[in-house]
Coordinates of N, CA and C in Angstrom, one line a residue:
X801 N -70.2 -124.4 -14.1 CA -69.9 -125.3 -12.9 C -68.5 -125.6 -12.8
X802 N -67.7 -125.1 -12.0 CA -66.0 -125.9 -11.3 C -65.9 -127.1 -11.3
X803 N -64.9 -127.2 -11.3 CA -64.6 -128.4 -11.4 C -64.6 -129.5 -10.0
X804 N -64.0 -128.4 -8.9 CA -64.7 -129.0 -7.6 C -66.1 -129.1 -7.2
X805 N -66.8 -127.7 -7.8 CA -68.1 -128.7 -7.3 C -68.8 -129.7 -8.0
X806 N -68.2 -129.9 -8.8 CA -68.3 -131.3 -9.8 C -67.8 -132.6 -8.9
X807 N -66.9 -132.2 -8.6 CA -66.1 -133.3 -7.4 C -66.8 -133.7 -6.4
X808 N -67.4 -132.0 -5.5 CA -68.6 -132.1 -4.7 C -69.5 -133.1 -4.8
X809 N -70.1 -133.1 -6.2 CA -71.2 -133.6 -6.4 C -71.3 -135.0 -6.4
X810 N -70.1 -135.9 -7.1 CA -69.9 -137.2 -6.9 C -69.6 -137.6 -5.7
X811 N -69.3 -137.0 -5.0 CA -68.7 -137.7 -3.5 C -69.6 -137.7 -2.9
X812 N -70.9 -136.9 -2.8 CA -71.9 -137.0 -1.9 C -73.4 -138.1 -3.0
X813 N -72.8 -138.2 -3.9 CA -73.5 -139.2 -4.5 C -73.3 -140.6 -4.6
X814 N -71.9 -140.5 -4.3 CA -71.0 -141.9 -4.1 C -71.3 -142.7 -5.5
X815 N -70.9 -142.0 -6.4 CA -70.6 -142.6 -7.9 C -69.2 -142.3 -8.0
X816 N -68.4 -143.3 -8.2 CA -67.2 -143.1 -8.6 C -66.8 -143.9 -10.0
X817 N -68.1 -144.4 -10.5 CA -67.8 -145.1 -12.0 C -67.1 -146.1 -12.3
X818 N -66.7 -146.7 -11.2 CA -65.8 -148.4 -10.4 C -67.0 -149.5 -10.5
X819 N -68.3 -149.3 -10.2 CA -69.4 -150.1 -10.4 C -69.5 -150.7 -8.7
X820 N -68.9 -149.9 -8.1 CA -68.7 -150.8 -6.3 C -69.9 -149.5 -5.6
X821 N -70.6 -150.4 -5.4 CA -71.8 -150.0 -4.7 C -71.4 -149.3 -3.5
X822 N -71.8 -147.8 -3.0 CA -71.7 -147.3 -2.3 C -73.0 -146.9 -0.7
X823 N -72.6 -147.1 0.4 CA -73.9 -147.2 0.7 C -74.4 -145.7 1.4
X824 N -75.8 -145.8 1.4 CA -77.0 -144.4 1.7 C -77.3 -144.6 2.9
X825 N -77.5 -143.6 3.4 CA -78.8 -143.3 4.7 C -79.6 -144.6 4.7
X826 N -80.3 -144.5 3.4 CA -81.5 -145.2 3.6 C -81.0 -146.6 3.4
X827 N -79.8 -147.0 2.8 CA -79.8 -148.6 2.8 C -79.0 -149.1 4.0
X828 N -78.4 -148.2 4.5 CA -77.9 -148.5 6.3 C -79.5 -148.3 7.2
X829 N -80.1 -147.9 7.0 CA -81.3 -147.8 7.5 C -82.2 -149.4 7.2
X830 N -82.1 -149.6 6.1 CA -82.7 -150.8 6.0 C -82.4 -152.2 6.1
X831 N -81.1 -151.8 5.9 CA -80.1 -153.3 6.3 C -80.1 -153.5 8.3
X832 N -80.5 -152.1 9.0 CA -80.6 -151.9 10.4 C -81.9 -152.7 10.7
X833 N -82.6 -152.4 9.8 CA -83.9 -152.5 10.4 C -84.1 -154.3 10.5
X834 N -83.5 -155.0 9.2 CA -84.0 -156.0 8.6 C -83.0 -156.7 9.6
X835 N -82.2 -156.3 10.1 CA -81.1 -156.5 11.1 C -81.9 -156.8 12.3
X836 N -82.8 -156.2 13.1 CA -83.4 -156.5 14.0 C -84.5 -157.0 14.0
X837 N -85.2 -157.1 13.0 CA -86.4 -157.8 12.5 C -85.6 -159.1 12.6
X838 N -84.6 -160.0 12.0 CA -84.0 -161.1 11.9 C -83.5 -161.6 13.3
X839 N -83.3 -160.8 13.9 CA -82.9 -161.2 15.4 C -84.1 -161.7 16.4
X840 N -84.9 -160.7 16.1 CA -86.0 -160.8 16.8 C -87.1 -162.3 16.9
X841 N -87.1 -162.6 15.4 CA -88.0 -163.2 15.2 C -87.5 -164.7 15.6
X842 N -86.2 -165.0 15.8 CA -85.7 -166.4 16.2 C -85.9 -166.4 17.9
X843 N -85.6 -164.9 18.2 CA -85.6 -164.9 20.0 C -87.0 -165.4 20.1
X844 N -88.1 -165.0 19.5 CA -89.4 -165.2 19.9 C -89.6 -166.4 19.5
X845 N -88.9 -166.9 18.6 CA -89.3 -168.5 18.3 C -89.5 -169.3 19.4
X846 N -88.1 -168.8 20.2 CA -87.6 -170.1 21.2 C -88.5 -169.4 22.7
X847 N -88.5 -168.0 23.0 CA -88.9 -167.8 24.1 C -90.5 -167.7 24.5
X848 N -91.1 -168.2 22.9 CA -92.9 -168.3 23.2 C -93.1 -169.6 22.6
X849 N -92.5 -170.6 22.1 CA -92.3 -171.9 22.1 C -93.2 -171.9 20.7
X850 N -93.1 -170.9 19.6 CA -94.2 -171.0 18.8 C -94.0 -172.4 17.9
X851 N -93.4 -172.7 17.6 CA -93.4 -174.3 17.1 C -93.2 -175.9 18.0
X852 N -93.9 -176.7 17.8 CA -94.0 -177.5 18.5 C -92.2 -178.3 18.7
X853 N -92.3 -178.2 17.3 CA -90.7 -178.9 17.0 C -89.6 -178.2 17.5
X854 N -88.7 -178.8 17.9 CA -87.2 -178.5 18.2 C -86.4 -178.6 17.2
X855 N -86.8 -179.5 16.0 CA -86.1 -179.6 14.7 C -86.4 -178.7 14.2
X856 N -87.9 -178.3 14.0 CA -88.0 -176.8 13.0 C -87.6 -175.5 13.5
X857 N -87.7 -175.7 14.5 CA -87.5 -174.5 15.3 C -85.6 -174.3 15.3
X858 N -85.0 -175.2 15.6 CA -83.3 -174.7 14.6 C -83.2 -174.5 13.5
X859 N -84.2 -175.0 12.4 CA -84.5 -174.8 10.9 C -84.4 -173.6 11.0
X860 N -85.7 -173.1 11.6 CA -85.9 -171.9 10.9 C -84.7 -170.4 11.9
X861 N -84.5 -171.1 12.6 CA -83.6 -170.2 13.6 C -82.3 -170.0 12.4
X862 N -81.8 -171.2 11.9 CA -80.3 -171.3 11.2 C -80.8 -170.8 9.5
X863 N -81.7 -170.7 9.1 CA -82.1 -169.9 8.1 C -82.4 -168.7 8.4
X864 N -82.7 -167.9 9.2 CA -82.7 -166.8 9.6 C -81.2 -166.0 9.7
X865 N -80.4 -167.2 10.3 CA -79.6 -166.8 10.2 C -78.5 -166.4 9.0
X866 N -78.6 -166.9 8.1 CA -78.0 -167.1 6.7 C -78.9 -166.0 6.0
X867 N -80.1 -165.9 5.7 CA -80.5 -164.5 5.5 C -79.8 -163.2 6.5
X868 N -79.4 -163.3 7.3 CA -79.0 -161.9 8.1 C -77.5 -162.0 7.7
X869 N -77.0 -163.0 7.7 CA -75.7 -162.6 7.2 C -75.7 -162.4 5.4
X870 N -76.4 -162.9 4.5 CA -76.6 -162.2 3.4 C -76.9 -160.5 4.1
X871 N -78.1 -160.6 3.8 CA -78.6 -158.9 4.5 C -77.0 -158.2 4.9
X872 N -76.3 -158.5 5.9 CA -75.2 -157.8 6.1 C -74.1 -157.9 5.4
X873 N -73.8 -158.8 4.4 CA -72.9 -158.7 3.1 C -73.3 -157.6 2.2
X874 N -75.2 -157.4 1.7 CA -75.4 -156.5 1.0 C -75.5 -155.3 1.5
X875 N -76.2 -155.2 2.6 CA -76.6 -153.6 3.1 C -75.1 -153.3 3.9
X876 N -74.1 -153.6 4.6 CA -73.5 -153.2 5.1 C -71.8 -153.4 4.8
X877 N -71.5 -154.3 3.7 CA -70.2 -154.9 3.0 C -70.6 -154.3 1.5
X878 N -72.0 -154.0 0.9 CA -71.8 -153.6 -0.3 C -71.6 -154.3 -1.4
X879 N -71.6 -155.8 -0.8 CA -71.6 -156.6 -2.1 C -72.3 -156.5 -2.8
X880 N -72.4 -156.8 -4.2 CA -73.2 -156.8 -5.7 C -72.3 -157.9 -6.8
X881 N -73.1 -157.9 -7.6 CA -72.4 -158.8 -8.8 C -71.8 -157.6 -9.7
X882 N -71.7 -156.0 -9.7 CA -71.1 -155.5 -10.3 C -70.0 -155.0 -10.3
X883 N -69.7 -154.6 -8.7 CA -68.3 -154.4 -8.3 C -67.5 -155.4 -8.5
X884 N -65.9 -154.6 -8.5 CA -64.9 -156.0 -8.5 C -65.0 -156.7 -9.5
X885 N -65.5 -156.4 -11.0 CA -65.2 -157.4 -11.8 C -66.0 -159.3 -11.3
X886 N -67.3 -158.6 -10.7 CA -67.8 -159.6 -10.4 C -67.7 -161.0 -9.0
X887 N -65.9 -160.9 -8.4 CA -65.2 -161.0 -7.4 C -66.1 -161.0 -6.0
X888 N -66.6 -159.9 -6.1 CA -67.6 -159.6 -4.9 C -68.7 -161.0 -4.9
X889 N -69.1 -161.7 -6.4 CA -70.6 -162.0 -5.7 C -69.4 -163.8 -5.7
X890 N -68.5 -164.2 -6.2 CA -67.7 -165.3 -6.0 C -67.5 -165.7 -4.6
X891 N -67.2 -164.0 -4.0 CA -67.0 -163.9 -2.3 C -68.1 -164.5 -1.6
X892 N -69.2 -163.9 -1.7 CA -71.0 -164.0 -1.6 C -70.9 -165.8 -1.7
X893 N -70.8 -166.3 -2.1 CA -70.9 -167.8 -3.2 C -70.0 -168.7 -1.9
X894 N -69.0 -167.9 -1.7 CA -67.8 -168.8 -0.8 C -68.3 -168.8 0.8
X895 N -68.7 -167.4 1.3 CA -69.0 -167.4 2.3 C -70.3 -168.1 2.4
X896 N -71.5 -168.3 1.9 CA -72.4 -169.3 1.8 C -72.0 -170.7 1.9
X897 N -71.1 -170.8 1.1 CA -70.6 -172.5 1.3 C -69.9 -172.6 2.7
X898 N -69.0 -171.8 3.2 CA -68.4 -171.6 4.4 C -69.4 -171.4 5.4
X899 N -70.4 -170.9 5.6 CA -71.1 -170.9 6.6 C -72.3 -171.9 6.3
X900 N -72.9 -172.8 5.1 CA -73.4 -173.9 5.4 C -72.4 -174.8 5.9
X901 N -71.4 -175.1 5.5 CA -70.3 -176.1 6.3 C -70.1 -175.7 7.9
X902 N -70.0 -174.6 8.2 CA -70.1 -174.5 9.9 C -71.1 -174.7 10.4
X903 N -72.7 -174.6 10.1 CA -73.7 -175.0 10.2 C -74.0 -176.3 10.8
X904 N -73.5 -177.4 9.2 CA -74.3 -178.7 9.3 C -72.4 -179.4 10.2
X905 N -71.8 -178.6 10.4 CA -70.6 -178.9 11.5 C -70.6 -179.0 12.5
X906 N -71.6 -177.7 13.0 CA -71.9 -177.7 14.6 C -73.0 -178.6 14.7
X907 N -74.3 -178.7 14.4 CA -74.8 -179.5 14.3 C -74.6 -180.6 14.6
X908 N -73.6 -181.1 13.8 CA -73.0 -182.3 14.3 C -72.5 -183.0 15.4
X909 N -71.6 -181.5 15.6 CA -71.4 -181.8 16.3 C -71.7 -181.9 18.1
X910 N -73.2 -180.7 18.0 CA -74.1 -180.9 19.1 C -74.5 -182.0 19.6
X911 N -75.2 -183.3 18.1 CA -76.0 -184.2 18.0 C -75.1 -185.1 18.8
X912 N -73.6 -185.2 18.3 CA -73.1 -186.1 18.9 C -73.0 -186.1 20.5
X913 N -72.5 -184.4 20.8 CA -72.3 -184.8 21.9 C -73.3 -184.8 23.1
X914 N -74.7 -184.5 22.4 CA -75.8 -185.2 23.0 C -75.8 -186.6 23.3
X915 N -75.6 -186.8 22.5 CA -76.1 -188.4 22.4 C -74.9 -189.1 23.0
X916 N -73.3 -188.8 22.9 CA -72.7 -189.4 23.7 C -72.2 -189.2 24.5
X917 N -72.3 -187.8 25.5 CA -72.0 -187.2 26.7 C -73.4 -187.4 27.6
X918 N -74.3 -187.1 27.5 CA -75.4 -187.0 28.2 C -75.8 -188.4 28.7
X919 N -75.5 -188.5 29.8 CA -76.4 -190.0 30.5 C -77.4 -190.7 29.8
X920 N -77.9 -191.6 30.1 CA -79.3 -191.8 29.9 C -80.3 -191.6 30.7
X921 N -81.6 -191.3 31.3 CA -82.0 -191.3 32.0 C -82.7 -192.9 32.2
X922 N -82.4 -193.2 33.6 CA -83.5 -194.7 33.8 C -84.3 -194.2 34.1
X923 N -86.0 -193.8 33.7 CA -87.4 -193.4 34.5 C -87.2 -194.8 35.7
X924 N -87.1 -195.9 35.5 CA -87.3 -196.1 36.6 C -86.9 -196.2 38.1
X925 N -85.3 -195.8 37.8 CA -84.5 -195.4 38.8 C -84.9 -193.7 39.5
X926 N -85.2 -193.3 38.7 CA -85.9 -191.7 38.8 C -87.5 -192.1 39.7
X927 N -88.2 -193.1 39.4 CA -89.5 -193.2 40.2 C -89.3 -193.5 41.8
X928 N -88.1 -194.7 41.7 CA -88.2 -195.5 42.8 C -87.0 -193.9 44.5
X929 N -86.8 -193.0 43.8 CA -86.3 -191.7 44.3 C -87.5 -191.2 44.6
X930 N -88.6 -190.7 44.1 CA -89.5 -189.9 44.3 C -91.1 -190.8 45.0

């Protein structure tokens, strides 16, 4: 066997012996798929009203969300705890903390400006109209 097609052979196998995860057909396929299954399942939350709650129903919307951006750190950034001397899953670690803090931030800052931009409604000023 040559020495290029030795060369051949790792490049289409995507071992380079660095320990940085290289990605396949099949794990772009499944980071795709798991990609639209995660989309999906919040659109349908809100557009068939399957929970009664408005609280759980952001719950589980903003957890979905945090699973899809893991899912796209792994299947499509390639993170692992073995590349990078480890580096990679510190990254993993940071951007978690960074996107719970934008989270319980917007949040926040929705709540507020519900509660202090939005009128109040008088029902009874609303009856004596109709």
């Amino acid at each position: 066997m040559s020495t290029h097609s030795h060369a051949h052979d790792d490049h289409h196998g995507h071992d380079h012996g660095d320990g940085a995860s290289h990605g396949t057909f099949n794990s772009y396929l499944i980071g795709f798929i798991l990609s639209v299954i995660l989309t999906a399942i919040p659109f349908w939350l809100v557009m068939d009203g399957v929970l009664d709650s408005k609280v759980a129903t952001a719950a589980w919307i903003m957890g979905l969300g945090v699973v899809q951006i893991v899912v796209h750190m792994v299947y499509f950034l390639h993170m692992n705890t073995k590349s990078e001397g480890g580096w990679n899953m510190l990254a993993l670690i940071f951007t978690l903390v960074i996107v719970a803090i934008a989270i319980a931030g917007s949040l926040w800052v929705m709540y507020h400006l519900n509660t202090n931009m939005m009128p109040q409604m008088d029902h009874e000023m609303i009856r004596s109209f109709g």
